[in-house]
Tab-separated table of C-alpha atoms and ligand atoms in Angstrom:
chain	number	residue	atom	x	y	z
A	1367	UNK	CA	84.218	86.846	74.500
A	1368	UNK	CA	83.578	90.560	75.592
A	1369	UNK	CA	80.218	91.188	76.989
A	1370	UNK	CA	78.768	92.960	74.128
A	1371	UNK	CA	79.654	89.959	72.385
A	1372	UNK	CA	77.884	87.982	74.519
A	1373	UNK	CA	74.887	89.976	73.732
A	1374	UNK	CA	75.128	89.196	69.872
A	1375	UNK	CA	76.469	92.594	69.202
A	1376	UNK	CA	79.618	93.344	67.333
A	1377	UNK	CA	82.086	96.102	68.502
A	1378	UNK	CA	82.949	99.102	66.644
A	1379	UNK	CA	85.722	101.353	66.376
A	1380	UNK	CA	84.759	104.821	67.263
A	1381	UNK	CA	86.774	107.235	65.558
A	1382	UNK	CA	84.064	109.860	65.563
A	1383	UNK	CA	85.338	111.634	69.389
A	1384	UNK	CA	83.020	111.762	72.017
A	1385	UNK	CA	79.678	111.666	70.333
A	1386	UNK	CA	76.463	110.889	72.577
A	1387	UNK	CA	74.902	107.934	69.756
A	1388	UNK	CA	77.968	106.011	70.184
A	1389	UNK	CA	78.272	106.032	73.740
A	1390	UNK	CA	80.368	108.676	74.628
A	1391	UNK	CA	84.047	108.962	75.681
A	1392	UNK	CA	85.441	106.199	77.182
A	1393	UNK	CA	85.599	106.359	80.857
A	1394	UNK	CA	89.676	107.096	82.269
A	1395	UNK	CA	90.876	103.976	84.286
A	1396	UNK	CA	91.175	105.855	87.722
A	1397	UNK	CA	87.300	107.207	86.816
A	1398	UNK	CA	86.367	103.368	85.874
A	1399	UNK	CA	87.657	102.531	89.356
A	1400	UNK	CA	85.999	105.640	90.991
A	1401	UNK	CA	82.288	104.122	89.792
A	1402	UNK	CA	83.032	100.468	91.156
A	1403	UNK	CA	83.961	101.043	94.520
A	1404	UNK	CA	81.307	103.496	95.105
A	1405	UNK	CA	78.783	101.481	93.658
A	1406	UNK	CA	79.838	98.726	96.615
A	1407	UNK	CA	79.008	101.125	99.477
A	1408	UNK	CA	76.044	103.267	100.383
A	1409	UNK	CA	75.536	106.747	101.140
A	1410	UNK	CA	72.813	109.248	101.617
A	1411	UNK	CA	72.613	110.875	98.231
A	1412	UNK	CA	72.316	114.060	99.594
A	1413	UNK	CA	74.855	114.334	101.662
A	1414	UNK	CA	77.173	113.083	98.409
A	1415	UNK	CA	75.392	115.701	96.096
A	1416	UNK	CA	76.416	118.188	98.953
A	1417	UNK	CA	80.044	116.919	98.665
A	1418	UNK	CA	79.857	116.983	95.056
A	1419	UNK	CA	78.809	120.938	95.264
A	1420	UNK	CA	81.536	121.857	97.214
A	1421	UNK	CA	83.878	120.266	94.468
A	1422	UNK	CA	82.148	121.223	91.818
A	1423	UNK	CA	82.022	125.089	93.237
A	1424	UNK	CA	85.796	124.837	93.844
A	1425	UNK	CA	86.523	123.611	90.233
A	1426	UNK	CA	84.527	126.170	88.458
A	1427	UNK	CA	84.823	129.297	91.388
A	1428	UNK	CA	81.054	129.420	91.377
A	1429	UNK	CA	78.803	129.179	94.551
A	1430	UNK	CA	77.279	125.941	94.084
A	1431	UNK	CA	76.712	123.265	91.472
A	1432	UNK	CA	75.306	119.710	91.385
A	1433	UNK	CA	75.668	116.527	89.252
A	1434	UNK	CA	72.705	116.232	86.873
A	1435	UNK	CA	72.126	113.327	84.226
A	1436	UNK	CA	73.652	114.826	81.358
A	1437	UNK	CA	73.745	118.702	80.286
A	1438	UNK	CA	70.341	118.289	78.761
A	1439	UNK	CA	68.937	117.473	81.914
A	1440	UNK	CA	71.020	120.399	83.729
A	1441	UNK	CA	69.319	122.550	81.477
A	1442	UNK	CA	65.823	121.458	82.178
A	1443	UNK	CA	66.851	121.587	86.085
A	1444	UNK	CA	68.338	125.134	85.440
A	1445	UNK	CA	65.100	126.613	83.824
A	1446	UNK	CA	63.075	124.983	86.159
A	1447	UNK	CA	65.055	126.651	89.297
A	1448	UNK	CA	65.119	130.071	87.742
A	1449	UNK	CA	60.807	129.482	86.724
A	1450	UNK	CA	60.334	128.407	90.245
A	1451	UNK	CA	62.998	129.614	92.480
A	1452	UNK	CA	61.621	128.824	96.594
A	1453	UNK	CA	58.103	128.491	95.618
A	1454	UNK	CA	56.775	125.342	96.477
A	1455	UNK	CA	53.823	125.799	94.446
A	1456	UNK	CA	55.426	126.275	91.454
A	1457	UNK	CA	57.770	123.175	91.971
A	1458	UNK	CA	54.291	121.214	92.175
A	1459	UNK	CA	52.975	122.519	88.812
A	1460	UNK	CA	55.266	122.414	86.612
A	1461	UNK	CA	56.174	122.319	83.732
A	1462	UNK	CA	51.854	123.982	83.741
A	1463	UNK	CA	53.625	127.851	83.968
A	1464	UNK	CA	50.015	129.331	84.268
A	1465	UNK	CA	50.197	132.049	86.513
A	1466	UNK	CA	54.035	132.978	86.244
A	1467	UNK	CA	56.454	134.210	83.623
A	1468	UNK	CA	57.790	131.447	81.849
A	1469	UNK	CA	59.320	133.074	78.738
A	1470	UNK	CA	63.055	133.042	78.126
A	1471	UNK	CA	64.657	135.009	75.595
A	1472	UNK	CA	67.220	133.382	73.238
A	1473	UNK	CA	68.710	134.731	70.073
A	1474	UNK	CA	67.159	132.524	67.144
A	1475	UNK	CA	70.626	131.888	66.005
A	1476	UNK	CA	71.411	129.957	68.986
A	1477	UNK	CA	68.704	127.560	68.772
A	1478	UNK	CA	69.013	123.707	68.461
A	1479	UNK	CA	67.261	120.347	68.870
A	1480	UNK	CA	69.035	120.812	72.510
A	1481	UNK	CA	66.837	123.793	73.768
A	1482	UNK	CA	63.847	121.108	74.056
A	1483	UNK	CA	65.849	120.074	77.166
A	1484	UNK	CA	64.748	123.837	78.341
A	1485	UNK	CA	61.023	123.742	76.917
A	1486	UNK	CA	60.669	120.048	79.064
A	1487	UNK	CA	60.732	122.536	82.419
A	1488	UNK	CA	57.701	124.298	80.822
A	1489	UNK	CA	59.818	127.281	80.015
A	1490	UNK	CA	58.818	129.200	76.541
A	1491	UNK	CA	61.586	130.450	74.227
A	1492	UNK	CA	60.961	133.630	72.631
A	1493	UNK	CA	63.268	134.287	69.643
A	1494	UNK	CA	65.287	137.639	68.829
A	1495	UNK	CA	67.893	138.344	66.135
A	1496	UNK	CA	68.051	136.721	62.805
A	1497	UNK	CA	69.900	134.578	60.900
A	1498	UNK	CA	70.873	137.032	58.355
A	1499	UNK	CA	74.297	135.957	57.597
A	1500	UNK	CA	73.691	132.325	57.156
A	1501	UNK	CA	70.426	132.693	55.067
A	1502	UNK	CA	73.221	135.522	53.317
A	1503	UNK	CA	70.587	138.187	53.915
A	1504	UNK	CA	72.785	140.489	55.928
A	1505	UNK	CA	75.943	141.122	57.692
A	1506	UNK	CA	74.897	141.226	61.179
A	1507	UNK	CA	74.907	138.956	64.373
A	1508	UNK	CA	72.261	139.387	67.241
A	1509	UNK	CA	72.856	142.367	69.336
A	1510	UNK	CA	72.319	142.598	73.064
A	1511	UNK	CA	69.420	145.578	72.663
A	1512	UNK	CA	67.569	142.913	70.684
A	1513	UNK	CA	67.262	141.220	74.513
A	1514	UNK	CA	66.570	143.897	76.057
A	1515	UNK	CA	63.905	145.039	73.564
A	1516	UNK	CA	61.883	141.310	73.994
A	1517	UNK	CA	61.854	141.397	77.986
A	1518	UNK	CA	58.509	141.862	79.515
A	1519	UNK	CA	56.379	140.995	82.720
A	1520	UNK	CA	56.193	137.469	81.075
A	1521	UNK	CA	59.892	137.309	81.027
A	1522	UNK	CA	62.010	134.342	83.763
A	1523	UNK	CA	65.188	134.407	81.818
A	1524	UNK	CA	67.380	134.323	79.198
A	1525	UNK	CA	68.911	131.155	77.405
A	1526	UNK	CA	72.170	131.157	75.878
A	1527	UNK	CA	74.193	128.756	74.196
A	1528	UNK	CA	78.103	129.251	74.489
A	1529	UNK	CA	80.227	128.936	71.333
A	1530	UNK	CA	83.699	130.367	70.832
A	1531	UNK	CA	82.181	132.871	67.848
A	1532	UNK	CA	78.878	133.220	69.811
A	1533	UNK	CA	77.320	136.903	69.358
A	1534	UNK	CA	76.728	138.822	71.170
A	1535	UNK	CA	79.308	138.186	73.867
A	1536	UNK	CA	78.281	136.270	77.137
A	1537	UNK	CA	79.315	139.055	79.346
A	1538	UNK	CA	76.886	141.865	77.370
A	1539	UNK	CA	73.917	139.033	77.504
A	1540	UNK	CA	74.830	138.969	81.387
A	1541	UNK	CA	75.232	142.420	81.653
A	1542	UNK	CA	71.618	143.599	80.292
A	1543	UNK	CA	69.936	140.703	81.679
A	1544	UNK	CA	70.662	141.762	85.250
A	1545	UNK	CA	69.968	145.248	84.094
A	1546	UNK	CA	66.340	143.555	84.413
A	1547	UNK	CA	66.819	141.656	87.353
A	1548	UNK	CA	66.566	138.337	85.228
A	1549	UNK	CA	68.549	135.412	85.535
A	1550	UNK	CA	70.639	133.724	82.785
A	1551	UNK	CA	71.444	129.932	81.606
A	1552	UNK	CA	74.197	128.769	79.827
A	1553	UNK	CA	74.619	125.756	77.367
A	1554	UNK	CA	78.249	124.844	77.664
A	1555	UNK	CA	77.639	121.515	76.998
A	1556	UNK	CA	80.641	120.924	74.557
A	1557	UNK	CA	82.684	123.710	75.622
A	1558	UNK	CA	85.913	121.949	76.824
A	1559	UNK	CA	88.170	121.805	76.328
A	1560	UNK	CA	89.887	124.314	77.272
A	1561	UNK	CA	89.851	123.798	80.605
A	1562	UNK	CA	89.439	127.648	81.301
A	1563	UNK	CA	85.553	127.534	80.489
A	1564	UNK	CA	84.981	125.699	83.536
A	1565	UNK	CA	85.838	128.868	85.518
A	1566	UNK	CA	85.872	131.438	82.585
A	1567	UNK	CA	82.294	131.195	81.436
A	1568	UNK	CA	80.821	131.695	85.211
A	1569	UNK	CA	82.951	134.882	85.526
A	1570	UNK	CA	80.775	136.037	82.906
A	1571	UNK	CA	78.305	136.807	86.036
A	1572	UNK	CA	75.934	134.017	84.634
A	1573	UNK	CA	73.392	132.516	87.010
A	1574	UNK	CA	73.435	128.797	85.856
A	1575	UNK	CA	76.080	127.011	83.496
A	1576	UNK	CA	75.578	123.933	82.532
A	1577	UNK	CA	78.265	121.159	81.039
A	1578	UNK	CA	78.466	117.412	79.638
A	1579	UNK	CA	80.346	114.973	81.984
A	1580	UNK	CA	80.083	112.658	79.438
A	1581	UNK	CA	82.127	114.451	76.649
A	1582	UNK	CA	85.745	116.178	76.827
A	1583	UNK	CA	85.634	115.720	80.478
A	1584	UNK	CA	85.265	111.713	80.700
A	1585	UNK	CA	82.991	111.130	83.324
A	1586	UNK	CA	80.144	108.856	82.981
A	1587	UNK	CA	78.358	109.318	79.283
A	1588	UNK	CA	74.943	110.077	81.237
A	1589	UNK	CA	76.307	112.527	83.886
A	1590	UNK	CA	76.430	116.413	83.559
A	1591	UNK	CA	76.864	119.605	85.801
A	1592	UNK	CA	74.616	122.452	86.890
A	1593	UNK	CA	76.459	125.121	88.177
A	1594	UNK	CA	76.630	128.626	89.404
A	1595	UNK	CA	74.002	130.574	91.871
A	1596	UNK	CA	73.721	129.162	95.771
A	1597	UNK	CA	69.656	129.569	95.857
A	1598	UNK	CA	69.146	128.255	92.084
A	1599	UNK	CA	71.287	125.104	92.468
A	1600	UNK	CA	69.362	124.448	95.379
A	1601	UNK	CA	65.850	125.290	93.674
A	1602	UNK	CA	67.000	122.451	90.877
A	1603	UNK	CA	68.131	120.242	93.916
A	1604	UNK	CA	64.862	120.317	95.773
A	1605	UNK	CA	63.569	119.488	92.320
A	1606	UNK	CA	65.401	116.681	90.999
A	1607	UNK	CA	66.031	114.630	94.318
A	1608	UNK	CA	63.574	111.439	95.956
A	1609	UNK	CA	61.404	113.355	98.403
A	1610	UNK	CA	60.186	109.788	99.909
A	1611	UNK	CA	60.880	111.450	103.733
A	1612	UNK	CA	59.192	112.903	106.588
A	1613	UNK	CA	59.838	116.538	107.404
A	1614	UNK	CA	60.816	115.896	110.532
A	1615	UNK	CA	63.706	113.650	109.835
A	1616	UNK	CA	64.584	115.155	106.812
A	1617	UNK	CA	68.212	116.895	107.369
A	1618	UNK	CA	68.983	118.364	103.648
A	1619	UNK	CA	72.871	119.415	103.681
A	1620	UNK	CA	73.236	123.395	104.774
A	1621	UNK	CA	75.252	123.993	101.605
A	1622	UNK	CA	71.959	123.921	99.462
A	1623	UNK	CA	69.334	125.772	102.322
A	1624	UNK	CA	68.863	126.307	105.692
A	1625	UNK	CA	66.341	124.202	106.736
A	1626	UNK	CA	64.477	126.462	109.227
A	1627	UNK	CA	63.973	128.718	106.158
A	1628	UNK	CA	61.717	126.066	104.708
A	1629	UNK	CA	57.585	125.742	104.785
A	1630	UNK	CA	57.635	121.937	104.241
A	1631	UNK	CA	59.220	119.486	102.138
A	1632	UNK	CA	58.243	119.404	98.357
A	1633	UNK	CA	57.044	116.244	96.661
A	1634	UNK	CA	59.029	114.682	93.630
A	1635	UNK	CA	59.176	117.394	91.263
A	1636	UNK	CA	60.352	117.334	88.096
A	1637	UNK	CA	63.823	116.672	88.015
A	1638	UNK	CA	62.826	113.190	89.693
A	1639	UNK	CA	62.752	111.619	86.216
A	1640	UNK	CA	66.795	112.924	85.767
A	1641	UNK	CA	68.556	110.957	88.715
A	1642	UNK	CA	71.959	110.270	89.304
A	1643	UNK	CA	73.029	107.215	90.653
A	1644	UNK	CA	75.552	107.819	93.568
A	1645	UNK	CA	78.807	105.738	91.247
A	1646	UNK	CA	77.743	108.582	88.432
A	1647	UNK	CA	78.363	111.481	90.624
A	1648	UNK	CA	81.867	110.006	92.175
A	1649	UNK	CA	82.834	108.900	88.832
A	1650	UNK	CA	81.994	112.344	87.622
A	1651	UNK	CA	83.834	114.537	90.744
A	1652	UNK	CA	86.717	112.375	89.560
A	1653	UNK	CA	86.647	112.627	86.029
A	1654	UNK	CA	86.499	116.668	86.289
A	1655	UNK	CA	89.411	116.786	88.841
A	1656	UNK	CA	91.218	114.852	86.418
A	1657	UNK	CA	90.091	116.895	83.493
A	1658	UNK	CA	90.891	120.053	85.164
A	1659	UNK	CA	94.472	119.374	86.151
A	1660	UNK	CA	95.176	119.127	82.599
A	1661	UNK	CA	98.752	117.931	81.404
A	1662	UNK	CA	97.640	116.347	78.640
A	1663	UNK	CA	101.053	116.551	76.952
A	1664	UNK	CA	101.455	112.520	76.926
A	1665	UNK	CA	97.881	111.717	76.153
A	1666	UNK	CA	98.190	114.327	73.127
A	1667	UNK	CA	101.539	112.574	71.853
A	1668	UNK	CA	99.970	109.310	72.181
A	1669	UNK	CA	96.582	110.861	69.558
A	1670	UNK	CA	98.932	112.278	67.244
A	1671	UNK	CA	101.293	108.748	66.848
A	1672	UNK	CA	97.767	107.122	66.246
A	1673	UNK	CA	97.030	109.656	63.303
A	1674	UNK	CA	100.431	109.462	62.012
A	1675	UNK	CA	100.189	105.831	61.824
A	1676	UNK	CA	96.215	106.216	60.247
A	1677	UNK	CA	97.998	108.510	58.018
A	1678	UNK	CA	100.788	106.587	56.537
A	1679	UNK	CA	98.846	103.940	55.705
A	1680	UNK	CA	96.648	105.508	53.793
A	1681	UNK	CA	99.220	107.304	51.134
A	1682	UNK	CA	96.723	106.726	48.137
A	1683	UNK	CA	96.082	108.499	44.941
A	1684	UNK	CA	92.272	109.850	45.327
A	1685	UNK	CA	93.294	110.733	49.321
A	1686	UNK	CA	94.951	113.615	50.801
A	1687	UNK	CA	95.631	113.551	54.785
A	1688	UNK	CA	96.051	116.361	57.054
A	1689	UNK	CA	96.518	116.306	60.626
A	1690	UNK	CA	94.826	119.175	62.968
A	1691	UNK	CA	96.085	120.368	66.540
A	1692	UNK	CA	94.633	122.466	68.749
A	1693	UNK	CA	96.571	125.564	69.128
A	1694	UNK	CA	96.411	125.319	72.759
A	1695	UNK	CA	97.116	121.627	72.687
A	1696	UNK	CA	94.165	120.879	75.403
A	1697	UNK	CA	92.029	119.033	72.410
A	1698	UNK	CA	92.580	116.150	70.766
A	1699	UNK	CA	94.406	116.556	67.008
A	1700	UNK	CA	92.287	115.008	64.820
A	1701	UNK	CA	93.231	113.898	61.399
A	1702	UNK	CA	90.843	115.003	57.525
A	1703	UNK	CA	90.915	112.638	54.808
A	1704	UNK	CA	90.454	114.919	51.768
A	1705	UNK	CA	88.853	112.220	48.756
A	1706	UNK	CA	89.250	113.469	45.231
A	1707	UNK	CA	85.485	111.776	45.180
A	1708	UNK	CA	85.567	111.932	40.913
A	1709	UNK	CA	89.282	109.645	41.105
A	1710	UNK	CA	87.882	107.795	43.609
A	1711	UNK	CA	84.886	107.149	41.977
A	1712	UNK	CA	82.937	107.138	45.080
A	1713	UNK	CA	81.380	109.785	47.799
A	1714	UNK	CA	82.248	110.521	50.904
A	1715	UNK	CA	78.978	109.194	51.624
A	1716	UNK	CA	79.121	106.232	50.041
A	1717	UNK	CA	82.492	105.414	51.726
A	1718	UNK	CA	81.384	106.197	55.039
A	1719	UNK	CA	78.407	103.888	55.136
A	1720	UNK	CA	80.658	101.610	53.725
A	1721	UNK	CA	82.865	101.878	56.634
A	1722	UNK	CA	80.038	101.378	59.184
A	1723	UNK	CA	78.752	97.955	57.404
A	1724	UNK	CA	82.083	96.556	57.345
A	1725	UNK	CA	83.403	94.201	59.977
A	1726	UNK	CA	84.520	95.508	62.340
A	1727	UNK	CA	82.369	98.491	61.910
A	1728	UNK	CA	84.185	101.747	61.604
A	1729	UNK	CA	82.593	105.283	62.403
A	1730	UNK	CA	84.489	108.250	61.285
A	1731	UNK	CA	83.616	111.506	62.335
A	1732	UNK	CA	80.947	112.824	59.303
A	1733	UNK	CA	80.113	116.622	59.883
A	1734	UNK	CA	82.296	116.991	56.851
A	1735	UNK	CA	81.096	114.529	54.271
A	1736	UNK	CA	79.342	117.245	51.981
A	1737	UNK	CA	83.150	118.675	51.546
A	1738	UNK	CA	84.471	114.982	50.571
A	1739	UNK	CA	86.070	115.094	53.942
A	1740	UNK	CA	86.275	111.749	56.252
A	1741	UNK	CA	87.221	112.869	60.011
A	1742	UNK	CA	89.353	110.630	62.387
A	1743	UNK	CA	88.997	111.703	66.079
A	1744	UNK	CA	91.594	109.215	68.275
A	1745	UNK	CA	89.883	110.091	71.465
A	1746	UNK	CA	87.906	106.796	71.555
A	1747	UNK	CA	90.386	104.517	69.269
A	1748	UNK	CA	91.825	101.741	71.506
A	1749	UNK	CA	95.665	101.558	70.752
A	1750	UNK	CA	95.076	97.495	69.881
A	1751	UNK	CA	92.704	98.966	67.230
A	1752	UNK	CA	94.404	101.405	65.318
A	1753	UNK	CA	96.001	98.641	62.727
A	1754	UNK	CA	92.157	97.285	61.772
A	1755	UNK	CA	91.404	100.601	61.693
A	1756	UNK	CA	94.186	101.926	59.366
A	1757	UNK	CA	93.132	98.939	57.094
A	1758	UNK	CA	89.478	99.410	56.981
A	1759	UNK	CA	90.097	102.823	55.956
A	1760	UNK	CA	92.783	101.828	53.089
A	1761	UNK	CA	90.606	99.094	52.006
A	1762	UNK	CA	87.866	101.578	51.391
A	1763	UNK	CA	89.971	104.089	49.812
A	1764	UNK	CA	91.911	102.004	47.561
B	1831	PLP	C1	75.833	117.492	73.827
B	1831	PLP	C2	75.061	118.743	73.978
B	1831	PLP	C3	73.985	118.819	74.889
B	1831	PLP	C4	73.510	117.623	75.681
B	1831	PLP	O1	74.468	117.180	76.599
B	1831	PLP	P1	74.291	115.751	77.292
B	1831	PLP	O2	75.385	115.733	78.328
B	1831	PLP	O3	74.480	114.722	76.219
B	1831	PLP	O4	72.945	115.696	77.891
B	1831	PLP	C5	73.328	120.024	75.022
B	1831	PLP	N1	73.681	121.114	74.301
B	1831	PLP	C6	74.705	121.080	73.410
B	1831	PLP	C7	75.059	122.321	72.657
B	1831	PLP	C8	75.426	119.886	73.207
B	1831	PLP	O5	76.442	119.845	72.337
């Protein structure tokens, strides 16, 4: 019996990808073995998150970066380091902002449920830009003078949330934001693949990206990284690590601060709620490593013979199959299921809850259902379940 057996549950087969509410991607065998053998040994966490900045810094060509518990929690770290930078004080407050600028500007197009992860530091979003074209009210994007136009002395930063068709581009965000002498965070939570953002989106010139470990990249589901800027990494390390220590014994690593540069040691700020355990940062330096070396060429065979197979079985009337790769081959294919929902005689709606109260349950990927469209993503499919899984789905379709 598998342990979540054990615990009265019943697996499920994931074919939804990576997705946070079912646990993430699975973790790579050399990344499984990574977490247990440095979860048997102990080391100053410090000195590991110091190690882990050095790697992280190498991987994405930025100055510094740190292992946070998942993107969301970079991004409160991130807006909490550019709100407070050095100042003690601040640290201590937050997220009460009275007394400092605490705005950040953020084109209302880009925001989601995610940005609450910035308002937790006590940061304010102030909105610019419409959303002409999907209310179909206009033709135009957000434009960088919009930015510009909003900053003011209540002004910390700007937020922005990386997307392949994101307007306006990163760089001319960057580029007027520094005009002003303020900082900017990136979202790139799901933006690997490819591989390239890792270094790409920091050359923008941005102060602070932020990524999941626990998507594309395989790490632990809970880990994430904050990267970019030497004295704002170490304004969100000072703020998320235990600060259970007496000055005078306290040696913090020099890659975050020089200690003689310091007035005292802060108390747990607010980051403290966010920790990493030490097996989530190794598991995470070696998940990236691993993700960034790419060749991927057998993994992506391997997905598209578990499509083919999905797709075979399921040559039925009221179902049309198409397989999608990724032009540059570093995602996953992923395979559509097109219903003819009137043949059929049922939604795609109706079929997919179907799927997830059968046994075993079955999740397919649903951000298409409204088209009729089931998803298959084979990055969480265990090869021993494709069969079950090819006759779930044909049992529900025929
Ligand atoms: C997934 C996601 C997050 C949160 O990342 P976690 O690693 O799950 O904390 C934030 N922003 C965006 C755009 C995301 O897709």
């Amino acid at each position: 019996m598998g342990i979540y057996e054990e615990l009265g549950l019943e697996r499920i087969i994931n074919a939804s990808g990576a997705v946070t509410r079912l646990g993430g991607a699975p973790m790579p065998k050399e990344v499984l073995e990574a977490f247990r053998s440095a979860a048997g040994g102990t080391v100053p966490l410090e000195a590991l998150q110091a190690v882990a900045s050095r790697r992280i810094a190498n991987v994405t060509r930025t100055e510094s970066g740190l292992v946070t518990c998942g993107c969301a929690a970079a991004l409160t770290l991130g807006a909490a380091a550019i709100l407070t930078r050095d100042d003690f004080g601040r640290m201590e407050r937050l997220p009460d902002c009275d007394g400092f600028p605490n705005e950040f500007v953020i084109a209302r197009e880009q925001r989601s449920g995610y940005d609450h992860a910035v308002r937790a530091s006590g940061a304010q979003l102030v909105e610019v830009g419409f959303n002409e074209r999907v209310a179909n009210a206009g033709v135009r994007r957000s434009e960088a003078w919009e930015y510009e136009a909003a900053f003011g002395p209540s002004t910390a930063g700007v937020v922005y949330v990386f997307a392949p068709h994101a307007q306006p581009p990163l760089a001319e965000v960057v580029a007027v934001a520094h005009r002003h002498q303020l900082p900017v965070l990136v979202d790139a939570a799901g933006e690997l693949p490819p591989r390239s953002n890792l270094w790409e989106i920091p050359a923008t010139g941005a102060d602070l990206v932020c990524f999941s470990g626990g998507k594309a990249i395989q790490g632990p589901q809970s880990t994430g990284i904050l990267c970019g800027r030497r004295e704002l990494v170490a304004a969100a390390f000072l703020q998320m690590l235990d600060m259970d220590e007496h000055f005078d014994l306290w040696s913090p690593p020099s890659e975050f601060f020089d200690k003689e540069k310091l007035i005292g040691l802060p108390r747990h700020g607010i980051g403290r709620a966010m920790k990493v355990s030490k097996e989530q940062i190794v598991a995470l330096l070696t998940a990236l490593e691993r993700f960034a070396a790419g060749n991927n060429e057998e993994e992506r065979a391997t997905q598209r013979r578990v499509l083919e197979t999905i797709a075979a079985e399921l040559a039925l009337r009221a179902v049309a199959c198409r397989i999608i790769a990724s032009a540059d081959n570093e995602r996953p294919p992923h395979l559509e299921i097109q219903l003819d929902e009137a043949e059929l005689g049922r939604s795609a709606f109706d079929v997919c809850r179907q799927l997830r109260a059968g046994s075993p349950p079955v999740y397919v990927g649903h951000g298409q259902l409204d088209e009729g469209t089931l998803v298959v993503h084979p990055l969480c499919v265990d090869a021993e379940d494709v069969p079950l899984l090819a006759s779930r789905l044909r049992d529900e379709l025929t």
